[in-house]
mmCIF file of N, CA and C in Angstrom:
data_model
loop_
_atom_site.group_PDB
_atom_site.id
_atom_site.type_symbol
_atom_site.label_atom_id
_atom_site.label_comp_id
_atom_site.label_asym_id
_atom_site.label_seq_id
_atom_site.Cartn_x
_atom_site.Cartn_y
_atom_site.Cartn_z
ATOM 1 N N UNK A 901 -25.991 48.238 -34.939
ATOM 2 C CA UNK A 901 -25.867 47.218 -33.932
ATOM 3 C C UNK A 901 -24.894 47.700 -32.856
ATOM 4 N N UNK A 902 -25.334 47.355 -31.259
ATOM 5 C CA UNK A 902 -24.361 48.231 -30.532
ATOM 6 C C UNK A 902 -23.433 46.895 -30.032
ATOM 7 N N UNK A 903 -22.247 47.629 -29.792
ATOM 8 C CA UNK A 903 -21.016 46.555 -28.931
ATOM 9 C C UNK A 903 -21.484 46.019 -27.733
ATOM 10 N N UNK A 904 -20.921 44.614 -27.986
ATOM 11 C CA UNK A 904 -21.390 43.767 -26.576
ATOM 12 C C UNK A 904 -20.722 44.302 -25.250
ATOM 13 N N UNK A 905 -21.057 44.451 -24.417
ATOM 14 C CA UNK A 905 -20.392 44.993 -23.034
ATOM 15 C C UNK A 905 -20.164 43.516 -22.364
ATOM 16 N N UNK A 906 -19.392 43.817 -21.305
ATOM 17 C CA UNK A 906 -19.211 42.830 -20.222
ATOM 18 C C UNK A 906 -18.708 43.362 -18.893
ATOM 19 N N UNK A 907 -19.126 42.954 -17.890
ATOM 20 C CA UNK A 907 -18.770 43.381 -16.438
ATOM 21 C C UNK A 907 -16.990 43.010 -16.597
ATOM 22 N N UNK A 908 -16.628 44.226 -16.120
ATOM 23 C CA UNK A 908 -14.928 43.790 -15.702
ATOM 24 C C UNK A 908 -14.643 43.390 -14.403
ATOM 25 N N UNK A 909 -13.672 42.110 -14.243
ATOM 26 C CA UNK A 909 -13.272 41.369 -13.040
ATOM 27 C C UNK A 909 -12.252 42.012 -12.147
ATOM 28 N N UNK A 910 -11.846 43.104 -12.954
ATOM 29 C CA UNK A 910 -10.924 44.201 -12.057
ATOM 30 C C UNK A 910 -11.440 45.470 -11.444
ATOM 31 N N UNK A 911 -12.080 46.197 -12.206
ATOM 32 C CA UNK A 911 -12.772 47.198 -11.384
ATOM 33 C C UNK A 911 -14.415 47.453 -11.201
ATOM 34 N N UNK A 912 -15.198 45.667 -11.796
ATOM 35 C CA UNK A 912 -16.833 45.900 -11.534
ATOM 36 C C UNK A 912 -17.144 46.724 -12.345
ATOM 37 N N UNK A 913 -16.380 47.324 -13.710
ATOM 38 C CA UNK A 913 -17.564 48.513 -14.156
ATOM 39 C C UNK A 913 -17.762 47.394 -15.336
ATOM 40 N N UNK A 914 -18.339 48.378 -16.837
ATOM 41 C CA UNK A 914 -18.311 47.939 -17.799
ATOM 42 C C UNK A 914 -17.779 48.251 -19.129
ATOM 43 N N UNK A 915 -17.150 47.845 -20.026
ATOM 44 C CA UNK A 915 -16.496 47.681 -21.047
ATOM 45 C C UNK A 915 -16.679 46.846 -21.899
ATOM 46 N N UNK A 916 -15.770 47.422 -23.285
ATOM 47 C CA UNK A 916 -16.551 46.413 -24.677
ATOM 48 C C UNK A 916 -16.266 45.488 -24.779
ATOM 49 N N UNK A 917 -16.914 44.603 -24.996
ATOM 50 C CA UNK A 917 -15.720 42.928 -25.665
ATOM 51 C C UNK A 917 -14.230 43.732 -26.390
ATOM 52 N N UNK A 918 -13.431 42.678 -25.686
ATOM 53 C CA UNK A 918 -12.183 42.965 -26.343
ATOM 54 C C UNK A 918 -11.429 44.072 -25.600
ATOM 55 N N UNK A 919 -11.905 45.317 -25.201
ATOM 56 C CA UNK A 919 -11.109 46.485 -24.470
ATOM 57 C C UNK A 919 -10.653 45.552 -23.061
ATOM 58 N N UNK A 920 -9.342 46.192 -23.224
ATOM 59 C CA UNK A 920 -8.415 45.861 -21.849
ATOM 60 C C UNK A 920 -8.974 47.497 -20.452
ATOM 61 N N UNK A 921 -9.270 46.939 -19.625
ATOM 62 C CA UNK A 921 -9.285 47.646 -18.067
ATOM 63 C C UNK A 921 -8.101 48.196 -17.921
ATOM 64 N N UNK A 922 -7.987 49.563 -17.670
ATOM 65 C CA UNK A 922 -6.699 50.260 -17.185
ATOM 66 C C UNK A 922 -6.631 49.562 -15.521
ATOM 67 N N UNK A 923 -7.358 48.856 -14.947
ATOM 68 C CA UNK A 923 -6.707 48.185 -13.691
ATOM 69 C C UNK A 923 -6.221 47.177 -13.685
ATOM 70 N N UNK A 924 -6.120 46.416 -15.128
ATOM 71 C CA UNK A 924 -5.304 45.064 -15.257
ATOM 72 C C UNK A 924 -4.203 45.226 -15.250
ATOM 73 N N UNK A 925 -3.745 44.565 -14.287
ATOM 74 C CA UNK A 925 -1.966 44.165 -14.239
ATOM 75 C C UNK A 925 -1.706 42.892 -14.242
ATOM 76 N N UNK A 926 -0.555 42.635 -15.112
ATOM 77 C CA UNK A 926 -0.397 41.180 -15.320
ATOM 78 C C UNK A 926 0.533 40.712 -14.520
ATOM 79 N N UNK A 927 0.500 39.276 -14.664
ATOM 80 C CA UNK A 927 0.734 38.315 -13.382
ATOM 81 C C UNK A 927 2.205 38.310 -13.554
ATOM 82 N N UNK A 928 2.653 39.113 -12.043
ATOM 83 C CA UNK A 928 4.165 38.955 -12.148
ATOM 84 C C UNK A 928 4.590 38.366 -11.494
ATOM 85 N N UNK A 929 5.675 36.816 -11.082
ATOM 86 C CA UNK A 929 6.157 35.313 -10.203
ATOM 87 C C UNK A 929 7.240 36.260 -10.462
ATOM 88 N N UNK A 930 7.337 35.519 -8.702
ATOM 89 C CA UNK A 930 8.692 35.850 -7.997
ATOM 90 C C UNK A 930 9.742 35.156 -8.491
ATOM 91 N N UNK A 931 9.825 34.104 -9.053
ATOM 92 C CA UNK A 931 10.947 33.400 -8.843
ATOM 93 C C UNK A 931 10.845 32.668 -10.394
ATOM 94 N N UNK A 932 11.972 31.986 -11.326
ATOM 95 C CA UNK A 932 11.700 31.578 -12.375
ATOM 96 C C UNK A 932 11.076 30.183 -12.401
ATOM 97 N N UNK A 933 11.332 29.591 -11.198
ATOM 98 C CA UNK A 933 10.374 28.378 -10.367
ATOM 99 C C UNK A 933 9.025 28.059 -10.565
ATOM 100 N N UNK A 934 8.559 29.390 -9.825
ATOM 101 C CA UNK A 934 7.054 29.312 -9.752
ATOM 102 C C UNK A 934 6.564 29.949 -11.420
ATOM 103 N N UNK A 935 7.215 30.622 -11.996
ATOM 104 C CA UNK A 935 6.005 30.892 -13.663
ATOM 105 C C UNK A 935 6.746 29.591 -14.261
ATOM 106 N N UNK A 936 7.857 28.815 -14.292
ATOM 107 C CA UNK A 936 7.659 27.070 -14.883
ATOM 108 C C UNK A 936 6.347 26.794 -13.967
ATOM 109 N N UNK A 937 6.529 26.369 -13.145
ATOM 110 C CA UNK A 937 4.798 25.489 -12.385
ATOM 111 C C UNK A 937 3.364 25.954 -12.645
ATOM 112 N N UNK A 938 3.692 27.154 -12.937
ATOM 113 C CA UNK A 938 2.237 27.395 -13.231
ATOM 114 C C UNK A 938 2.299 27.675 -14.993
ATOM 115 N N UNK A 939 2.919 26.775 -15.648
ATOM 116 C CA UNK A 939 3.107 26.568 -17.257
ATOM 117 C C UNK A 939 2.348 25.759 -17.236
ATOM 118 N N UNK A 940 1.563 25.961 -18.905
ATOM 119 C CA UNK A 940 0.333 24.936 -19.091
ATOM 120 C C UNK A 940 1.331 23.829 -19.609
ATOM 121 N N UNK A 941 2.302 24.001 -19.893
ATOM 122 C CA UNK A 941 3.579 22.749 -20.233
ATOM 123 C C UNK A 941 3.862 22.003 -19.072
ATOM 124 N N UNK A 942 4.114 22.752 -17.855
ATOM 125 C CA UNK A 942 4.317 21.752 -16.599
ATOM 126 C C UNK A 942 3.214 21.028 -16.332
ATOM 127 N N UNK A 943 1.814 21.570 -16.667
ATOM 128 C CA UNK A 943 0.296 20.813 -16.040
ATOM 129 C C UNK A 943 0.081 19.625 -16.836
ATOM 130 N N UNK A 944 0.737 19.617 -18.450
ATOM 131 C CA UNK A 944 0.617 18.307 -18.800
ATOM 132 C C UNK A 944 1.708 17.537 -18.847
ATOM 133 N N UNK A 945 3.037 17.875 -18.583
ATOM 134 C CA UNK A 945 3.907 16.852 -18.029
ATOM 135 C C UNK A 945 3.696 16.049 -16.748
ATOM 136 N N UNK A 946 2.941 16.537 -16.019
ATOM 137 C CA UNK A 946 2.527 16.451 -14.686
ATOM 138 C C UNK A 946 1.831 15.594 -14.932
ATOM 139 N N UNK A 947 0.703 15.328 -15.889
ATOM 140 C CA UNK A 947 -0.322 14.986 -15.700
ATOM 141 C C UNK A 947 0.089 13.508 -16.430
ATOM 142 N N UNK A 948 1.110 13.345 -17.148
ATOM 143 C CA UNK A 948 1.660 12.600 -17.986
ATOM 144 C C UNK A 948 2.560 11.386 -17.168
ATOM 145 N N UNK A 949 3.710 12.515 -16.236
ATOM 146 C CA UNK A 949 4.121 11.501 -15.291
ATOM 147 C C UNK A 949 3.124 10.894 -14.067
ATOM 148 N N UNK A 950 2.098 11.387 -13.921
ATOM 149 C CA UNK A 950 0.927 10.871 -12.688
ATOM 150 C C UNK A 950 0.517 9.748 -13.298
ATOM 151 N N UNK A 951 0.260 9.479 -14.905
ATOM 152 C CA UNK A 951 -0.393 8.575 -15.391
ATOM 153 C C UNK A 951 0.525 7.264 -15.983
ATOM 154 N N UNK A 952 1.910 7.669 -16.227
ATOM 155 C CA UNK A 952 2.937 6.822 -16.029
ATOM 156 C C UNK A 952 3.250 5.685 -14.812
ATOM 157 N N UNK A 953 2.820 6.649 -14.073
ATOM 158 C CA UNK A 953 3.432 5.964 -12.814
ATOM 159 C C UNK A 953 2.063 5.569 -11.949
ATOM 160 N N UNK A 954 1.097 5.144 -13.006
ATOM 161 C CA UNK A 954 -0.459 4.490 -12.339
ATOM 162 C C UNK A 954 -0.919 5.730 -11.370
ATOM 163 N N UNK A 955 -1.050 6.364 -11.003
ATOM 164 C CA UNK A 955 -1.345 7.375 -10.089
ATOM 165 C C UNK A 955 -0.877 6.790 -8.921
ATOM 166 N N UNK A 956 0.239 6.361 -8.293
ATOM 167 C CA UNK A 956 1.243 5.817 -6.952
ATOM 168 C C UNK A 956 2.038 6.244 -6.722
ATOM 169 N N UNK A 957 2.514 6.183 -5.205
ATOM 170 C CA UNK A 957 3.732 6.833 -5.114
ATOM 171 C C UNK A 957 4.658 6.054 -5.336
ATOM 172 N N UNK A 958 5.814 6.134 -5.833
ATOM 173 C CA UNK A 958 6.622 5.258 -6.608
ATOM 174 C C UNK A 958 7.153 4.577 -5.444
ATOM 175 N N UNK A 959 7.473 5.252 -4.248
ATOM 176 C CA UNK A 959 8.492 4.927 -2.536
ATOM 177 C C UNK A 959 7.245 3.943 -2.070
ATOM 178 N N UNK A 960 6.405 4.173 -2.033
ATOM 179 C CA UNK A 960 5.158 3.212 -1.397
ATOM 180 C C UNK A 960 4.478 2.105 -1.739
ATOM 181 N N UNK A 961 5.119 2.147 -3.581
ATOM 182 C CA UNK A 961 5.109 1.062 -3.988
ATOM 183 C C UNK A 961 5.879 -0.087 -4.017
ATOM 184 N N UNK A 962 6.992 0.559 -3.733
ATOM 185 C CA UNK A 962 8.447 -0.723 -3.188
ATOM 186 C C UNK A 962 8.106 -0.985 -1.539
ATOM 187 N N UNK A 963 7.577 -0.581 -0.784
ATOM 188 C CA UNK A 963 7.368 -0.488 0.473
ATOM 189 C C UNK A 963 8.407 -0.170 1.199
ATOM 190 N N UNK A 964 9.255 0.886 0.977
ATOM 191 C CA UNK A 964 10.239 1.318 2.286
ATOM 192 C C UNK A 964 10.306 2.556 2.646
ATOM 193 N N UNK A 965 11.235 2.699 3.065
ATOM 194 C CA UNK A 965 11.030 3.978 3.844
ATOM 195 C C UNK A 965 9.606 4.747 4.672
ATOM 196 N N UNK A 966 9.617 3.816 5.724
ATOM 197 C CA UNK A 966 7.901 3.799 6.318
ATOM 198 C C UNK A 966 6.920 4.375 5.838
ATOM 199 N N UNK A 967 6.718 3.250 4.898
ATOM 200 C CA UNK A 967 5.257 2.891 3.950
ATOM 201 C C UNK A 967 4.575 2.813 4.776
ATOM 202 N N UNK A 968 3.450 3.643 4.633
ATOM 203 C CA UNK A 968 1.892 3.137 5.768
ATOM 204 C C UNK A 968 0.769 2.592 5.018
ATOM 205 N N UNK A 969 1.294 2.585 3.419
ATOM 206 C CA UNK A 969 0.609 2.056 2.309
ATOM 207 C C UNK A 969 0.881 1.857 0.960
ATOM 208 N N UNK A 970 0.766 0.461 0.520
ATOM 209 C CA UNK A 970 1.803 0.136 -0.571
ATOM 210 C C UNK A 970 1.069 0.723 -1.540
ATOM 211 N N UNK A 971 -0.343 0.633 -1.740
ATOM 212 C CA UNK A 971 -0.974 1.594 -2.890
ATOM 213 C C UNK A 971 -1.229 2.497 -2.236
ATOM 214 N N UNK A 972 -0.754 3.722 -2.347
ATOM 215 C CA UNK A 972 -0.938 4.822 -2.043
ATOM 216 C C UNK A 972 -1.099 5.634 -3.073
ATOM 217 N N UNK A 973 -2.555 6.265 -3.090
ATOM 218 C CA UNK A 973 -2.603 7.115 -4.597
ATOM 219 C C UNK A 973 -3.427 8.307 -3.822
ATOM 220 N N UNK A 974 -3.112 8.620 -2.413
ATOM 221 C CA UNK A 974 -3.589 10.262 -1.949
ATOM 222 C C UNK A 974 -2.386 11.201 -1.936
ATOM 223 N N UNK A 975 -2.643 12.239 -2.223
ATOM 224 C CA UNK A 975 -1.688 13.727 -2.323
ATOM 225 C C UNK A 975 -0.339 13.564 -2.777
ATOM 226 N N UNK A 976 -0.693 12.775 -4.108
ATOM 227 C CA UNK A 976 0.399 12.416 -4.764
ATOM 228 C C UNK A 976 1.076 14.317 -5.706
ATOM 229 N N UNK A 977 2.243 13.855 -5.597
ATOM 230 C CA UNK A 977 2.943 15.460 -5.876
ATOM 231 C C UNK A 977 3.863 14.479 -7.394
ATOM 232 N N UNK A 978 4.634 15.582 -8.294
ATOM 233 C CA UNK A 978 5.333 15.066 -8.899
ATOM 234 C C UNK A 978 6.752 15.967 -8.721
ATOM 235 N N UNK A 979 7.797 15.164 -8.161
ATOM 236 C CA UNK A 979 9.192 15.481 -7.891
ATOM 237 C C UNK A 979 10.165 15.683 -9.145
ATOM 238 N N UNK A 980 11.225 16.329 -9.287
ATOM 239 C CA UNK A 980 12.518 16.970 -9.534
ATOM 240 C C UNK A 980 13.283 15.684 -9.093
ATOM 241 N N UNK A 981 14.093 15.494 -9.560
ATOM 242 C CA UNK A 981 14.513 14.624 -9.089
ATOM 243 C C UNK A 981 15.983 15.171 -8.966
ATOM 244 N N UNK A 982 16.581 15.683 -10.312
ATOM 245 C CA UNK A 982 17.606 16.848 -10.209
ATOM 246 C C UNK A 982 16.705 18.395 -10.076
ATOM 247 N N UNK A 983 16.749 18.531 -9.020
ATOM 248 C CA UNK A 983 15.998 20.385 -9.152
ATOM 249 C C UNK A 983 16.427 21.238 -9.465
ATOM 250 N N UNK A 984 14.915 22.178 -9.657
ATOM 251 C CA UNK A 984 14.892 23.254 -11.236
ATOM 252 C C UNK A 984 15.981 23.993 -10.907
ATOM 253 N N UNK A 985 16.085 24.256 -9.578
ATOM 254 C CA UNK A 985 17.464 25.456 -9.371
ATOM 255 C C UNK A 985 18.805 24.530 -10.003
ATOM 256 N N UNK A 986 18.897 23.557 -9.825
ATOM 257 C CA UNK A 986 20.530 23.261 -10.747
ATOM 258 C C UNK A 986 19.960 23.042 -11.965
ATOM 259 N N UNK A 987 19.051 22.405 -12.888
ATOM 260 C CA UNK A 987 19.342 22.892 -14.362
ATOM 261 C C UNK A 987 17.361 22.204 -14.470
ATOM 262 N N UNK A 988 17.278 23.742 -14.906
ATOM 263 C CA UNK A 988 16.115 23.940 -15.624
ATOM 264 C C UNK A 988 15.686 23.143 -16.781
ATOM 265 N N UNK A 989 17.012 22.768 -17.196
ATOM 266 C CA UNK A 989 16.548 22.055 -18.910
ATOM 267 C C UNK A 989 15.883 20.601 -18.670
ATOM 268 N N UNK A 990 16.574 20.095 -17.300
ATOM 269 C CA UNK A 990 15.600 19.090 -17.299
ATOM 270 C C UNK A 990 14.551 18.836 -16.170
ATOM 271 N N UNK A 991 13.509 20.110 -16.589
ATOM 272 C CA UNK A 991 12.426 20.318 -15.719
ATOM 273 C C UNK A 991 11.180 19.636 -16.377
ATOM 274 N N UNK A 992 11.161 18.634 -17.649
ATOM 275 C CA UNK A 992 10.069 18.391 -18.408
ATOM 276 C C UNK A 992 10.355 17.144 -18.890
ATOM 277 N N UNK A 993 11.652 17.081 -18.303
ATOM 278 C CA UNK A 993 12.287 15.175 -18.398
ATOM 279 C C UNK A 993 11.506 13.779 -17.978
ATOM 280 N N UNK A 994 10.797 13.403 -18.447
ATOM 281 C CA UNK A 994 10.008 12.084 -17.956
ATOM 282 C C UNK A 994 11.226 11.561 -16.864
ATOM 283 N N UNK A 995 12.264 10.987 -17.538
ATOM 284 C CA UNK A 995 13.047 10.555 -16.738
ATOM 285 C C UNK A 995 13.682 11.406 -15.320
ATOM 286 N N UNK A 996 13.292 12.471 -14.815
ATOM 287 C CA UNK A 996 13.986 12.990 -14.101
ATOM 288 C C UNK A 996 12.767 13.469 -13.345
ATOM 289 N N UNK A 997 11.619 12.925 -13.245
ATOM 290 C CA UNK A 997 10.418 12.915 -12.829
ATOM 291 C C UNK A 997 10.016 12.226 -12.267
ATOM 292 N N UNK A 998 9.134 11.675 -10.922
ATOM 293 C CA UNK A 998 8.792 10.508 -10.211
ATOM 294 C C UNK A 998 7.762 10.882 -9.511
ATOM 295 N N UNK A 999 6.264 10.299 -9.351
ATOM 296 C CA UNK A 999 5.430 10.463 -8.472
ATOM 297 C C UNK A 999 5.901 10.187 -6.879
ATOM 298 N N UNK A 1000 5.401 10.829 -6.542
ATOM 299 C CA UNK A 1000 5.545 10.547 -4.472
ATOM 300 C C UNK A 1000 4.387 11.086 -3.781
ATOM 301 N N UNK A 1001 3.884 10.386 -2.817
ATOM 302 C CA UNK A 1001 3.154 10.873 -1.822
ATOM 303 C C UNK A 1001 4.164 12.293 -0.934
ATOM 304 N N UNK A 1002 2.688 12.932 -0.319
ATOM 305 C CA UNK A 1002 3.699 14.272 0.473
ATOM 306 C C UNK A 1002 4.344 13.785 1.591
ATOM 307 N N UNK A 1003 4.124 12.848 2.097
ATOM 308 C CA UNK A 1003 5.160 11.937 2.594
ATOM 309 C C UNK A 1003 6.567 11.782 2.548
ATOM 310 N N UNK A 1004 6.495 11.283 1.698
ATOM 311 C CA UNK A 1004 8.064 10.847 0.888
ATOM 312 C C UNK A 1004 8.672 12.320 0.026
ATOM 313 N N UNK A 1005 7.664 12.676 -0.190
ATOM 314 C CA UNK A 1005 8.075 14.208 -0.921
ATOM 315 C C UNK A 1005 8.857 15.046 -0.140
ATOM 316 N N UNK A 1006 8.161 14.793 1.294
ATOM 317 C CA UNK A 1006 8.714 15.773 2.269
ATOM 318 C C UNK A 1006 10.176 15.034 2.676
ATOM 319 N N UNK A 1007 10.481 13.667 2.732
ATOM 320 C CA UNK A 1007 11.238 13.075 3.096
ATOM 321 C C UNK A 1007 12.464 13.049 2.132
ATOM 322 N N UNK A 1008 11.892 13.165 0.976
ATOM 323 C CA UNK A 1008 13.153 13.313 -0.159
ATOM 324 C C UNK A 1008 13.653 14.763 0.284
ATOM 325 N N UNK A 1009 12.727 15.633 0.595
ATOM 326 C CA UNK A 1009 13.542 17.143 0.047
ATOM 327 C C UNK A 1009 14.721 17.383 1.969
ATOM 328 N N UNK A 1010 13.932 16.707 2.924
ATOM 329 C CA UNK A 1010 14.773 16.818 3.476
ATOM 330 C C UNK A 1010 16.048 15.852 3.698
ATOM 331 N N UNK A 1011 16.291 14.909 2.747
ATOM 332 C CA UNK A 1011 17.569 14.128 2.959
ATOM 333 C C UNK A 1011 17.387 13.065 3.158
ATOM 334 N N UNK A 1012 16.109 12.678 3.517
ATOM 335 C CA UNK A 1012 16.109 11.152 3.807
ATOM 336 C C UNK A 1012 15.564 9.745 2.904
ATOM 337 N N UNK A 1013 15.745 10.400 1.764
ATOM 338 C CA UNK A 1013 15.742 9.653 0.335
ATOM 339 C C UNK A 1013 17.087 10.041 -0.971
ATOM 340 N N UNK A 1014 17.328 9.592 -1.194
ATOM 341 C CA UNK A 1014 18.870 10.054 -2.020
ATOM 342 C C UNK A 1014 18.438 10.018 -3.115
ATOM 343 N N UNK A 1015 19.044 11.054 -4.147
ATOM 344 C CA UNK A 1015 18.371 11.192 -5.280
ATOM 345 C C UNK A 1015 18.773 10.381 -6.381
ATOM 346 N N UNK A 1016 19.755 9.128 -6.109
ATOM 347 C CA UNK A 1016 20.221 8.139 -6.852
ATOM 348 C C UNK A 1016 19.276 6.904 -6.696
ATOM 349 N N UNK A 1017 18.259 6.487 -5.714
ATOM 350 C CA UNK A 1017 17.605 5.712 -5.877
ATOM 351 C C UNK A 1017 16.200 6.036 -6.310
ATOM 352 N N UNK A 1018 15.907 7.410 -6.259
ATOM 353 C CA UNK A 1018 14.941 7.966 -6.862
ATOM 354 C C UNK A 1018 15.075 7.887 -8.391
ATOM 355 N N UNK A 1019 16.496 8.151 -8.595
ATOM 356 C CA UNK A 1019 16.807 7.685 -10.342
ATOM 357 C C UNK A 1019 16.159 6.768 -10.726
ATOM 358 N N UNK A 1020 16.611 5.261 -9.803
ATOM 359 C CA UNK A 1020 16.547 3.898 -9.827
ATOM 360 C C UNK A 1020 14.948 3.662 -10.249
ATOM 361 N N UNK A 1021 14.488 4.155 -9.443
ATOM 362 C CA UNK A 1021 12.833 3.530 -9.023
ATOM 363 C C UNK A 1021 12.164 4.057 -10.178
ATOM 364 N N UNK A 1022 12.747 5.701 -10.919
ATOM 365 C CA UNK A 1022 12.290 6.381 -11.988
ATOM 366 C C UNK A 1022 12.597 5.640 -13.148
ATOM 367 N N UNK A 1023 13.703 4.971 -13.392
ATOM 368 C CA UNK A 1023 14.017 4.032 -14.552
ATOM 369 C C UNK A 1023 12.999 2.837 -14.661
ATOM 370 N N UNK A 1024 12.544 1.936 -13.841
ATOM 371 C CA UNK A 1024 11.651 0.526 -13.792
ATOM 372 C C UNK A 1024 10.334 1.315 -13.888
ATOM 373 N N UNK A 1025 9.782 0.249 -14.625
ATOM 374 C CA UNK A 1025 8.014 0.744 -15.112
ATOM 375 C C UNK A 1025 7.629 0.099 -13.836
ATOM 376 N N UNK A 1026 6.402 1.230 -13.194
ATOM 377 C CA UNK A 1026 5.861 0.754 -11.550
ATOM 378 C C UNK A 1026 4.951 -0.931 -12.447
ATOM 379 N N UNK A 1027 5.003 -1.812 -11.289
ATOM 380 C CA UNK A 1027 4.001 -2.811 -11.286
ATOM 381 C C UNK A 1027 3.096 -2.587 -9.825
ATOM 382 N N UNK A 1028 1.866 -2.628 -10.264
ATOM 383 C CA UNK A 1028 1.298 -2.296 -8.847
ATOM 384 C C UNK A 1028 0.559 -3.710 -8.042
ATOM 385 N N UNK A 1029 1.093 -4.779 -9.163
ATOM 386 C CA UNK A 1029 0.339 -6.137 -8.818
ATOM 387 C C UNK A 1029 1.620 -7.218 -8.073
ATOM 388 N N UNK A 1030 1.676 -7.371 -7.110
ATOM 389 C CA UNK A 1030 2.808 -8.456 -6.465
ATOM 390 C C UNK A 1030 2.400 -10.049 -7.293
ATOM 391 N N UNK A 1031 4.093 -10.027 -7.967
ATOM 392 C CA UNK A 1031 3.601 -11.507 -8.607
ATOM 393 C C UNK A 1031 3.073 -13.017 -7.642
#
């Protein structure tokens, strides 16, 4: 019985099941930042705080900081709330985690959201229904 071949995605030729391509090089991140984000651990914390927090941005659901929509559930990102550059350990913290539109995302990272009421809003379970 002969070995299964398969086309290689690095140099188009062919090789056996299982043999590694002398043109594979493995994936080397610049920064200790980006190989956390692209962890299959960050994709389901991620996916964990998106579903926590109803898929909303948490800022758009209180309506301030010029809300253009109180349900807002487009290009929702999930924020750091303490970031990875000051302590990594709590990069997987529910609590130190908060959905935001790129909006507010952009608005937190430049200063115009404080990261003490981002605490705040991260502590209360979102309600997305006005009593």
């Amino acid at each position: 019985m002969s070995a299964m071949l398969r086309i290689c995605q690095y140099c188009m030729g062919v090789h056996g099941l299982g043999e590694r391509c002398p043109h594979y090089k493995r994936r080397e991140y610049k920064t200790v930042q980006t190989k956390f984000r692209n962890s299959g651990r960050w994709q389901r914390t991620r996916k964990f705080v998106k579903e926590r927090d109803l898929h909303l941005c948490r800022v758009c659901l209180v309506n301030r900081y010029d809300t253009r929509r109180v349900y807002n559930s487009t290009e929702l990102e999930v924020h750091h709330i303490v970031p990875l550059s000051e302590d990594m350990k709590l990069g997987h913290e529910p609590d130190n985690l908060i959905t935001l539109c790129r909006f507010h995302h952009q608005l937190t990272h430049s200063g115009g959201i404080e990261p003490d009421e981002l605490k705040k809003l991260a502590g209360i379970p979102p309600t997305p229904y006005n009593p």
